[in-house]
Amino acid sequence: MGFEYALVHVKYTIPPGIILSLIYRPLSTKLDIYKIAFLITVAVVSTIPWDSYLIRNRVWTYPPNVVIGPKLFDIPAEELFFFVIQTYNTSLLYLLFSKPTFHPIYIRTERPPAHPRGPRNAQWRFYKLLGQLLLAMIIKAGLDMVRGRGRTMYMGLIMIWAGSFLMLLWSLAYQFIIGLPLSNTIIPIILPTLYLCVVDTFALKRGTWVIEGGTKIGFHLWDGLEIEEALFFLVTNTLIVFGLVAFDNACAILHAFPDMFPNVPSLPSPLMLVKALINPASRYDEERINGLQDAVDRLRRKSRSFYLASAAFQGRLRIDLLLLYSFCRVADDLIDNATSAAEARIWIEKFRYFLDISYEPSQAKIVAKEYVEAQFPPDAQSALLQLPTEYLSPEPFNDLLRGFEMDLAFSKLQIGGCISPIEAEFDLDLYARRVAGTVAELYLELVFYHYRSSISNEEEQLFLQAGGRMGVALQYVNIARDISVDAKIGRAYLPLTWLHGEGLTLEAVIKNPQGTRIEKLRSRLLDRAFEIYEEARGTIEDLPDEVRGAMRVAVESYMEIGRALRQEDYEVKAGRATVPKLKRVRVAWQALNK
Ligand SMILES: CC(C)=CCC/C(C)=C/CC/C(C)=C/CC/C(C)=C/[C@@H]1[C@@H](COP(=O)(O)OP(=O)(O)O)[C@]1(C)CC/C=C(\C)CC/C=C(\C)CCC=C(C)C
């Protein structure tokens, strides 16, 4: 009996596990814990027969004086623990690097593109076959090596065992294995492999475990590291990462296609995951995938705060929030970028008509599709067609359009004067409630829909009230940030009563939106924003666990723009105050840790 192998864990495998757990804790979800538990179970169950065979055939051995004693199928307890801790550590690394990834956009239909803009997907089946062929050749080569029972035996056994599982994972999830960003796959494979190679070198040199002479090739990658050991760590980490990729691929399919999978529990059963993966790719809804791709691209380009916040949401709620953002953004842009008030009004009417027919139950989808295809530019269409109107009420959208209509009241008079719809603070509140309070309401309706069992009707009302106020706070920050940008298009949202109080006129602000008096008014807007924010933010803590942290991130990332505006040396991009990336990540991190 000895403690040498146990000490390897105490010194080298448990500390990274603790560090990674602490880092990942604020990001962790119930689904992540389920994923890791699932992977550990599969890893332990699939490795036991193989490892036991190696030990019984004396391919590798553990001197009795280095292990404590208890064994399962001849495998020492320390070795069994190694399967668990390696899977745990590599899984956490994978989860950390893949957190920002929005998985549904990596699903491919494997059909020729439906329209010229569509992605070329037909070659994917060829990639699948190519990978399967390669893995079949590796398994065959492994079998040949093992047959001789000589120096290539250990190498051959690794190739047969890992090749078979890789074949299964590749066949199920090759789209994601190839398509996901390399940071999601290569880093969590290579980092722990290198680390374990170094640890293994110490262990082999000290004789903690021994690879028997007659079953190894005898090639060292560096002094003390057998090539078989390096390959073993490489393939086991690859298996863990590909297993997680397959899990994410299955969840992405389940979450992206509510028509195919109407009810998906928060922790889908293994059977459901397999069903999702074996569902033929030709059945996927290509318009849905393209719509999701458009929505993510739009969010990434247009709002760095909400893009970061979106990573903190999960599953179908994350998808629906992206689609809601996409719709609001397209509406705001088409109306704002119109060349005249008359054109802007036409867009508002088109959106209004679209909403009317979408909420008209008979054949709503078909009629709305025809209308959108005829009336809206191609790059805006998916934002309308994918809007989840089934579980969002129409009133907030109509109010949002009323808010956009208020913008049309800004105009330049021929005599040189300007008109503003924001006479007093009351008008500013009304405007903010319409353009942002409504967004908060819609946002929360999505939360209620996806977490309906855990929120009562009375709670819903309280959330809607506080959420609406929070929307107003964010809009005040938005206005404080954009005083100069708005002035360029002939608008100033500062109430006329405030301007007059400072001896300013609307024309003067639009002409020169700078100076101490403007800064004073900017501060006043921010004071109001933070006052409302303070009133409303406590309610976030009563939201369901699964959304609380993410909601804080969304609100805090935006309010941070307000905090930056209060410091005089803020960073400006395209004429707007912006929060540097590192700072944004720190704010999100703190919001998750609260
Ligand atoms: C995580 C994620 C993907 C969130 C998406 C949020 C979303 C749907 C935002 C809509 C954005 C949008 C384009 C709306 C059109 C009207 C508008 C311009 C509103 C202003 C947004 C600012 O966006 P941006 O800076 O990109 O706009 P411009 O470049 O100036 O055009 C607003 C400031 C409104 C944003 C309001 C919210 C997101 C609601 C906030 C409230 C909550 C999160 C609820 C909090 C809950 C409780 C219980 C307090």
XYZ file of C-alpha atoms and ligand atoms in Angstrom:
643
model
C 0.000 0.000 0.000
C 1.197 3.522 -0.834
C -0.077 7.035 -1.515
C 2.010 7.957 -4.519
C -0.821 7.772 -7.119
C -3.231 9.508 -4.712
C -0.662 12.273 -4.281
C -0.545 12.781 -8.067
C -4.225 13.701 -7.781
C -3.742 15.884 -4.735
C -0.918 17.803 -6.409
C -1.837 17.838 -10.095
C -5.402 16.961 -11.007
C -7.551 18.236 -8.132
C -6.097 21.804 -7.933
C -6.921 22.628 -11.599
C -10.395 21.181 -10.956
C -10.881 23.530 -8.003
C -9.573 26.563 -9.910
C -11.744 25.831 -12.960
C -14.810 25.288 -10.732
C -14.293 28.658 -9.070
C -13.854 30.414 -12.405
C -16.858 28.729 -14.005
C -19.198 28.884 -10.976
C -20.998 32.149 -11.902
C -21.571 30.898 -15.435
C -22.716 27.440 -14.490
C -26.274 26.259 -15.151
C -28.243 23.137 -14.229
C -27.823 21.964 -17.815
C -24.020 22.291 -17.486
C -24.010 20.161 -14.335
C -26.200 17.572 -16.067
C -23.871 17.632 -19.086
C -20.764 17.029 -16.968
C -22.462 14.287 -14.921
C -23.606 12.623 -18.159
C -20.113 12.799 -19.657
C -18.453 11.455 -16.504
C -20.873 8.504 -16.425
C -20.222 7.692 -20.083
C -16.451 8.137 -19.657
C -16.254 5.866 -16.600
C -18.530 3.179 -18.049
C -16.777 3.107 -21.421
C -13.251 3.136 -20.029
C -13.631 0.463 -17.324
C -13.709 -2.605 -19.669
C -10.804 -1.293 -21.727
C -8.622 -0.289 -18.791
C -9.390 -3.514 -16.960
C -8.330 -5.491 -20.062
C -5.036 -3.564 -20.243
C -4.261 -4.230 -16.587
C -5.213 -7.911 -16.738
C -3.035 -8.372 -19.828
C -0.202 -6.527 -18.072
C 0.023 -3.841 -20.787
C 0.385 -1.472 -17.873
C 0.762 -2.152 -14.186
C 0.633 -0.334 -10.858
C 3.272 -1.397 -8.332
C 1.403 -2.364 -5.113
C 3.435 0.118 -3.092
C 2.068 3.187 -4.998
C -1.711 2.597 -4.706
C -3.902 2.571 -1.601
C -5.558 -0.758 -2.379
C -9.286 -0.781 -3.320
C -9.920 -1.955 -6.897
C -12.834 -2.415 -9.304
C -12.286 -5.045 -12.018
C -8.560 -4.831 -11.108
C -8.558 -1.049 -11.698
C -7.166 0.844 -8.683
C -9.500 3.447 -7.105
C -7.004 6.190 -8.005
C -7.233 5.250 -11.682
C -11.042 5.304 -11.564
C -10.844 8.727 -9.973
C -8.572 9.796 -12.819
C -11.368 9.118 -15.366
C -13.685 11.292 -13.294
C -11.345 14.216 -12.676
C -9.978 14.304 -16.217
C -13.499 14.401 -17.647
C -14.491 17.053 -15.110
C -11.521 19.336 -15.820
C -11.658 19.044 -19.596
C -15.434 19.553 -19.556
C -15.113 22.758 -17.536
C -12.485 24.074 -19.923
C -14.767 23.288 -22.871
C -17.755 24.969 -21.187
C -15.698 28.048 -20.422
C -14.492 28.489 -23.995
C -17.834 27.657 -25.588
C -19.992 29.888 -23.343
C -20.299 32.750 -25.872
C -21.035 30.363 -28.758
C -24.571 30.425 -30.095
C -24.860 26.800 -31.221
C -28.009 26.775 -33.423
C -26.216 28.680 -36.207
C -23.844 25.753 -36.737
C -26.676 23.403 -37.776
C -26.604 22.579 -41.507
C -29.437 21.243 -43.636
C -27.142 19.387 -46.071
C -29.420 20.446 -48.916
C -28.430 22.569 -51.919
C -29.170 26.235 -51.044
C -32.860 27.184 -51.292
C -31.954 30.651 -52.563
C -28.754 32.206 -53.975
C -27.901 33.859 -50.629
C -28.228 30.550 -48.809
C -25.222 28.642 -47.489
C -23.732 25.799 -49.537
C -24.518 22.750 -47.453
C -24.526 19.790 -49.805
C -20.832 18.950 -49.269
C -21.414 18.109 -45.600
C -22.396 14.511 -46.353
C -19.081 14.092 -48.122
C -17.203 15.334 -45.034
C -19.111 12.846 -42.915
C -18.134 9.933 -45.155
C -14.529 11.082 -45.352
C -14.235 11.172 -41.551
C -15.891 7.768 -41.216
C -13.491 6.299 -43.771
C -10.482 7.714 -41.964
C -11.644 6.399 -38.597
C -12.400 2.970 -40.116
C -8.810 2.883 -41.406
C -7.492 3.783 -37.941
C -9.534 0.984 -36.329
C -8.317 -1.492 -38.977
C -4.687 -0.446 -38.447
C -5.239 -0.848 -34.664
C -6.566 -4.388 -35.175
C -3.505 -5.302 -37.269
C -1.189 -3.920 -34.573
C -2.904 -5.855 -31.789
C -2.911 -9.144 -33.695
C 0.876 -9.434 -33.379
C 0.620 -9.005 -29.539
C 4.062 -7.391 -29.664
C 5.459 -3.876 -29.234
C 2.574 -2.232 -31.090
C -0.080 -3.811 -28.841
C -0.763 -0.803 -26.567
C -0.829 1.602 -29.517
C -3.198 -0.730 -31.387
C -5.534 -1.037 -28.417
C -5.761 2.747 -28.092
C -6.564 3.034 -31.801
C -9.328 0.406 -31.698
C -10.947 1.680 -28.508
C -10.798 5.408 -29.204
C -11.422 4.945 -32.963
C -14.729 3.167 -32.280
C -16.067 5.842 -29.941
C -14.802 8.618 -32.210
C -16.610 6.952 -35.110
C -19.864 7.077 -33.159
C -19.415 10.696 -32.092
C -18.301 11.786 -35.549
C -21.319 10.129 -37.189
C -23.673 11.913 -34.802
C -22.054 15.341 -34.525
C -19.595 15.880 -37.394
C -21.363 19.154 -38.359
C -20.470 20.734 -35.023
C -17.059 19.023 -34.746
C -16.053 20.671 -38.038
C -18.116 23.844 -37.785
C -17.638 25.179 -34.246
C -14.947 27.819 -33.695
C -11.576 26.175 -33.038
C -11.400 27.901 -29.643
C -14.315 25.652 -28.586
C -12.604 22.416 -29.568
C -8.841 22.654 -30.093
C -8.019 24.598 -26.903
C -9.892 22.283 -24.476
C -8.249 19.291 -26.181
C -4.689 20.578 -26.414
C -4.330 22.357 -23.047
C -5.205 19.393 -20.787
C -3.318 17.006 -23.099
C -0.095 18.970 -22.697
C -0.647 19.322 -18.975
C -1.300 15.605 -18.488
C 1.759 14.724 -20.627
C 3.922 16.712 -18.231
C 2.311 15.098 -15.157
C 2.651 11.655 -16.774
C 6.347 12.216 -17.391
C 6.872 12.717 -13.639
C 4.713 9.689 -12.788
C 6.423 7.321 -15.230
C 9.861 8.505 -14.117
C 8.946 7.931 -10.463
C 7.376 4.550 -11.298
C 3.888 5.538 -10.097
C 2.597 3.539 -13.062
C 4.541 1.400 -15.507
C 4.028 0.542 -19.161
C 5.400 -2.958 -19.645
C 8.375 -3.207 -22.001
C 7.042 -5.771 -24.481
C 3.847 -3.867 -25.410
C 5.127 -0.381 -26.247
C 6.878 0.888 -29.364
C 9.637 2.513 -27.318
C 9.431 5.930 -28.987
C 9.692 8.896 -26.620
C 8.187 12.280 -27.475
C 10.524 13.794 -24.920
C 12.663 12.276 -22.205
C 10.333 10.134 -20.106
C 7.171 10.453 -22.245
C 6.140 7.366 -24.214
C 4.278 8.152 -27.437
C 1.423 5.841 -26.362
C 0.842 7.922 -23.238
C 0.696 11.170 -25.188
C -1.705 9.574 -27.672
C -3.840 8.239 -24.825
C -4.282 11.715 -23.321
C -4.909 13.237 -26.728
C -7.654 10.779 -27.642
C -9.311 10.768 -24.223
C -9.512 14.577 -24.199
C -10.757 14.480 -27.795
C -13.446 11.989 -26.779
C -14.555 14.182 -23.874
C -14.700 17.323 -26.021
C -16.451 15.567 -28.929
C -18.922 14.085 -26.434
C -19.742 17.588 -25.178
C -19.934 18.873 -28.742
C -22.439 16.100 -29.557
C -24.455 17.062 -26.469
C -24.507 20.716 -27.554
C -25.376 19.698 -31.101
C -28.385 17.750 -29.806
C -29.519 20.651 -27.561
C -29.122 23.103 -30.446
C -31.426 20.973 -32.624
C -33.952 20.584 -29.802
C -33.980 24.306 -29.036
C -33.827 25.678 -32.576
C -36.804 23.801 -34.018
C -39.899 24.135 -31.801
C -42.042 22.828 -34.682
C -40.150 19.519 -34.609
C -39.649 19.398 -30.822
C -42.496 21.355 -29.201
C -41.752 20.349 -25.600
C -38.151 20.187 -24.511
C -37.516 19.727 -20.779
C -34.741 21.836 -19.254
C -32.715 18.630 -18.837
C -33.459 16.535 -21.941
C -33.239 12.762 -21.494
C -30.428 10.827 -23.230
C -33.069 9.289 -25.505
C -34.306 12.716 -26.557
C -30.721 13.847 -27.242
C -30.100 10.819 -29.457
C -33.445 11.346 -31.255
C -32.385 14.912 -32.035
C -29.023 13.801 -33.412
C -30.366 11.030 -35.629
C -33.077 13.245 -37.062
C -32.145 13.584 -40.789
C -30.486 16.924 -41.532
C -32.683 17.325 -44.619
C -35.666 17.916 -42.282
C -34.180 21.010 -40.643
C -35.927 24.289 -41.393
C -33.378 26.259 -43.414
C -35.258 29.560 -43.156
C -35.168 29.235 -39.390
C -31.397 28.635 -39.373
C -30.794 31.582 -41.722
C -33.089 33.764 -39.582
C -31.088 32.894 -36.473
C -27.832 33.589 -38.296
C -29.144 37.011 -39.417
C -30.273 37.784 -35.855
C -26.876 36.967 -34.298
C -25.013 38.921 -36.987
C -27.272 41.901 -36.387
C -26.839 41.791 -32.632
C -23.038 41.389 -32.921
C -22.795 44.373 -35.273
C -25.232 46.685 -33.522
C -25.097 46.191 -29.788
C -22.010 45.067 -27.970
C -23.754 45.318 -24.594
C -26.686 43.077 -25.501
C -24.432 40.744 -27.502
C -22.382 40.070 -24.385
C -25.524 39.764 -22.257
C -27.103 37.289 -24.681
C -24.370 34.747 -23.841
C -25.653 34.603 -20.269
C -29.101 33.387 -21.379
C -29.738 29.774 -22.293
C -31.683 27.581 -24.681
C -34.922 28.790 -26.232
C -35.011 32.010 -24.209
C -31.669 33.042 -25.704
C -32.976 32.275 -29.205
C -36.179 34.250 -28.675
C -34.361 37.246 -27.195
C -32.125 37.359 -30.255
C -35.177 37.249 -32.503
C -36.897 39.977 -30.504
C -33.790 42.148 -30.717
C -33.573 41.516 -34.443
C -37.167 42.658 -34.994
C -36.814 45.786 -32.841
C -33.511 46.686 -34.473
C -34.818 46.288 -38.027
C -37.922 48.329 -37.212
C -35.896 51.082 -35.538
C -33.366 51.205 -38.387
C -35.849 51.200 -41.265
C -37.860 53.973 -39.640
C -34.860 55.997 -38.448
C -32.978 55.739 -41.745
C -35.943 56.762 -43.893
C -35.079 59.727 -46.088
C -38.178 61.693 -45.104
C -40.876 61.767 -42.447
C -43.345 60.553 -45.094
C -41.204 57.493 -45.844
C -40.769 56.792 -42.109
C -44.550 56.918 -41.710
C -44.960 54.391 -44.534
C -42.576 52.014 -42.724
C -44.503 52.416 -39.497
C -47.726 51.578 -41.326
C -46.099 48.531 -42.922
C -44.947 47.271 -39.522
C -48.392 47.940 -38.094
C -50.014 45.983 -40.902
C -47.522 43.150 -40.479
C -48.373 42.937 -36.769
C -52.111 43.056 -37.493
C -51.972 40.111 -39.861
C -49.531 38.189 -37.676
C -51.937 38.386 -34.774
C -54.901 37.449 -36.972
C -55.256 33.704 -36.257
C -56.516 32.496 -39.657
C -53.560 31.624 -41.907
C -51.508 34.305 -40.179
C -48.147 32.807 -41.069
C -48.797 32.397 -44.809
C -50.362 35.819 -45.285
C -47.656 37.513 -43.210
C -44.928 35.763 -45.217
C -46.363 36.923 -48.537
C -46.703 40.444 -47.212
C -43.187 40.592 -45.803
C -41.643 39.202 -48.997
C -43.460 41.800 -51.071
C -42.976 44.846 -48.823
C -39.669 44.572 -46.927
C -36.035 44.513 -48.110
C -34.548 40.969 -48.327
C -32.086 41.496 -45.459
C -34.903 42.584 -43.114
C -37.374 39.791 -43.896
C -36.113 37.094 -41.526
C -36.343 39.530 -38.585
C -40.084 39.794 -39.164
C -40.816 36.230 -40.193
C -39.037 34.644 -37.230
C -40.586 36.929 -34.591
C -42.200 34.599 -31.994
C -45.632 36.282 -32.084
C -47.253 33.088 -30.700
C -46.220 34.029 -27.185
C -45.715 37.797 -27.296
C -48.689 40.092 -26.915
C -49.359 42.687 -29.630
C -49.875 45.726 -27.330
C -46.200 46.426 -26.536
C -45.356 46.281 -30.262
C -48.104 48.742 -31.080
C -46.876 51.045 -28.311
C -43.336 50.718 -29.651
C -44.594 51.908 -33.035
C -46.369 54.801 -31.274
C -42.996 55.668 -29.748
C -41.366 55.668 -33.186
C -44.221 57.873 -34.368
C -43.318 60.446 -31.719
C -39.934 60.780 -33.456
C -41.700 61.928 -36.606
C -42.905 65.009 -34.774
C -39.343 66.353 -34.784
C -39.209 68.754 -37.692
C -37.500 71.815 -39.011
C -39.641 74.852 -39.686
C -39.025 76.937 -42.805
C -38.415 80.018 -40.694
C -35.407 78.304 -39.108
C -37.033 77.010 -35.921
C -37.433 73.371 -34.845
C -40.270 71.395 -33.279
C -39.851 68.731 -30.613
C -42.444 66.262 -29.311
C -40.676 66.380 -25.895
C -42.090 69.499 -24.258
C -41.720 68.447 -20.638
C -40.283 65.624 -18.555
C -43.648 63.875 -18.761
C -43.267 63.592 -22.569
C -39.787 62.194 -22.195
C -41.095 59.576 -19.775
C -43.906 58.712 -22.166
C -41.466 58.425 -25.067
C -39.056 56.257 -23.035
C -41.924 54.067 -21.864
C -43.030 53.543 -25.435
C -39.681 52.779 -27.031
C -37.976 50.980 -24.150
C -40.531 50.141 -21.470
C -42.315 48.112 -24.156
C -39.091 46.281 -25.032
C -38.724 45.343 -21.361
C -42.314 44.071 -21.319
C -41.699 41.886 -24.364
C -38.420 40.734 -22.900
C -40.207 39.673 -19.710
C -43.061 38.012 -21.602
C -40.436 35.706 -23.085
C -39.143 34.946 -19.601
C -42.697 34.222 -18.375
C -43.318 31.937 -21.325
C -40.149 29.917 -20.891
C -40.335 29.721 -17.086
C -44.138 29.748 -16.766
C -44.350 27.177 -13.993
C -42.247 29.198 -11.563
C -43.944 32.635 -11.828
C -47.425 33.533 -10.515
C -49.755 36.083 -12.168
C -49.251 38.610 -9.359
C -45.489 38.284 -9.687
C -45.795 38.839 -13.435
C -47.473 42.194 -12.825
C -44.729 43.287 -10.425
C -42.026 42.243 -12.881
C -43.743 44.067 -15.744
C -43.988 47.240 -13.702
C -40.364 47.174 -12.570
C -39.170 46.009 -15.999
C -40.993 48.886 -17.699
C -39.261 51.330 -15.343
C -35.904 49.714 -16.029
C -36.521 50.119 -19.760
C -37.100 53.840 -19.119
C -33.825 54.052 -17.165
C -31.931 52.451 -20.059
C -33.549 54.807 -22.527
C -32.452 57.820 -20.446
C -28.885 56.502 -20.644
C -29.338 55.996 -24.375
C -30.477 59.617 -24.794
C -27.689 60.946 -22.576
C -25.154 59.047 -24.704
C -26.584 60.152 -28.057
C -27.074 63.913 -27.611
C -24.546 64.681 -30.368
C -25.592 61.810 -32.646
C -29.250 62.816 -32.376
C -28.452 66.476 -33.018
C -26.914 65.487 -36.367
C -30.334 64.180 -37.487
C -32.169 67.221 -36.142
C -33.353 65.748 -32.845
C -32.855 66.556 -29.180
C -34.749 64.493 -26.642
C -33.963 66.874 -23.771
C -37.300 68.327 -22.569
C -37.845 71.880 -23.750
C -38.578 72.899 -20.146
C -35.080 71.725 -19.171
C -33.507 73.581 -22.101
C -35.300 76.784 -21.288
C -34.252 76.432 -17.656
C -30.649 76.570 -18.889
C -31.335 79.453 -21.268
C -31.019 77.152 -24.300
C -33.272 76.661 -27.309
C -33.883 73.501 -29.289
C -32.264 75.101 -32.383
C -29.155 75.986 -30.369
C -28.735 72.413 -29.061
C -29.190 70.906 -32.506
C -26.636 73.338 -33.931
C -24.079 72.879 -31.176
C -24.754 69.967 -28.825
C -21.712 70.734 -26.643
C -20.742 72.912 -23.734
C -21.168 73.101 -19.980
C -24.928 73.601 -20.085
C -25.352 70.495 -22.250
C -23.117 68.559 -19.846
C -25.297 69.728 -16.971
C -28.390 68.413 -18.754
C -26.613 65.173 -19.606
C -25.913 64.763 -15.871
C -29.539 65.466 -15.119
C -30.602 62.713 -17.532
C -28.125 60.324 -15.944
C -29.235 61.213 -12.416
C -32.780 60.391 -13.409
C -31.669 57.169 -15.130
C -29.852 55.985 -12.003
C -32.713 57.001 -9.732
C -35.174 54.865 -11.737
C -32.622 52.061 -12.032
C -32.176 52.003 -8.230
C -35.967 51.793 -7.766
C -36.374 48.884 -10.168
C -33.255 46.767 -9.858
C -34.223 44.939 -6.642
C -37.080 43.190 -8.487
C -34.575 41.364 -10.692
C -33.600 39.341 -7.608
C -37.102 37.795 -7.508
C -36.864 36.431 -11.059
C -36.270 32.670 -11.510
C -32.682 31.520 -10.810
C -32.066 30.633 -14.427
C -32.537 34.212 -15.677
C -31.599 36.378 -12.718
C -27.863 36.583 -13.435
C -28.351 37.053 -17.169
C -30.902 39.811 -16.582
C -28.445 41.595 -14.309
C -25.805 41.335 -17.046
C -28.183 42.860 -19.627
C -29.100 45.775 -17.378
C -25.632 46.384 -15.919
C -23.869 46.249 -19.315
C -26.119 49.046 -20.517
C -26.055 51.084 -17.315
C -22.256 50.902 -17.492
C -22.484 53.230 -20.506
C -24.149 55.687 -18.118
C -21.359 55.215 -15.558
C -18.757 55.757 -18.292
C -20.511 58.986 -19.340
C -20.132 60.274 -15.798
C -16.350 59.906 -16.012
C -15.027 62.661 -18.177
C -12.456 60.609 -20.149
C -14.760 58.012 -21.689
C -13.921 56.184 -24.932
C -15.834 57.365 -28.020
C -16.594 55.226 -31.084
C -18.583 56.542 -34.068
C -19.453 59.620 -32.009
C -20.850 57.558 -29.082
C -19.515 56.834 -25.628
C -18.571 53.202 -25.367
C -17.327 50.856 -22.669
C -13.996 49.108 -23.453
C -14.288 45.342 -23.987
C -12.364 44.300 -20.883
C -14.425 46.591 -18.718
C -17.638 45.184 -20.207
C -16.510 41.632 -19.432
C -15.643 42.676 -15.856
C -19.069 44.275 -15.387
C -20.786 41.141 -16.709
C -18.670 38.989 -14.438
C -19.536 41.074 -11.386
C -23.221 41.042 -12.323
C -23.166 37.234 -12.478
C -21.337 36.998 -9.163
C -23.781 39.197 -7.202
C -29.809 39.861 -24.278
C -30.509 40.401 -25.452
C -30.273 39.778 -26.749
C -31.306 41.436 -25.281
C -32.081 42.058 -26.345
C -32.784 43.226 -25.766
C -33.646 43.911 -26.788
C -34.790 43.187 -27.319
C -33.342 45.163 -27.151
C -34.118 45.932 -28.172
C -33.246 46.961 -28.766
C -33.916 47.848 -29.755
C -33.241 48.032 -31.039
C -35.089 48.482 -29.478
C -35.706 49.531 -30.332
C -36.019 50.772 -29.478
C -34.757 51.278 -28.853
C -33.766 51.937 -29.700
C -34.581 51.071 -27.525
C -33.300 51.305 -26.852
C -32.387 50.265 -26.707
C -30.994 50.597 -26.881
O -30.422 49.920 -27.953
P -29.211 50.588 -28.751
O -28.267 51.306 -27.864
O -28.644 49.494 -29.584
O -30.054 51.568 -29.600
P -29.660 52.720 -30.607
O -28.335 52.354 -31.183
O -29.617 53.971 -29.802
O -30.746 52.752 -31.638
C -33.048 50.744 -25.595
C -32.285 51.583 -24.640
C -34.094 49.936 -24.895
C -33.529 48.669 -24.285
C -34.437 48.184 -23.219
C -34.375 46.942 -22.734
C -33.450 45.922 -23.235
C -35.250 46.562 -21.600
C -34.500 46.515 -20.295
C -35.304 45.894 -19.239
C -35.058 44.677 -18.723
C -33.895 43.865 -19.157
C -35.981 44.117 -17.713
C -35.397 44.161 -16.319
C -36.284 43.405 -15.435
C -36.711 43.833 -14.212
C -37.656 42.974 -13.468
C -36.307 45.098 -13.612
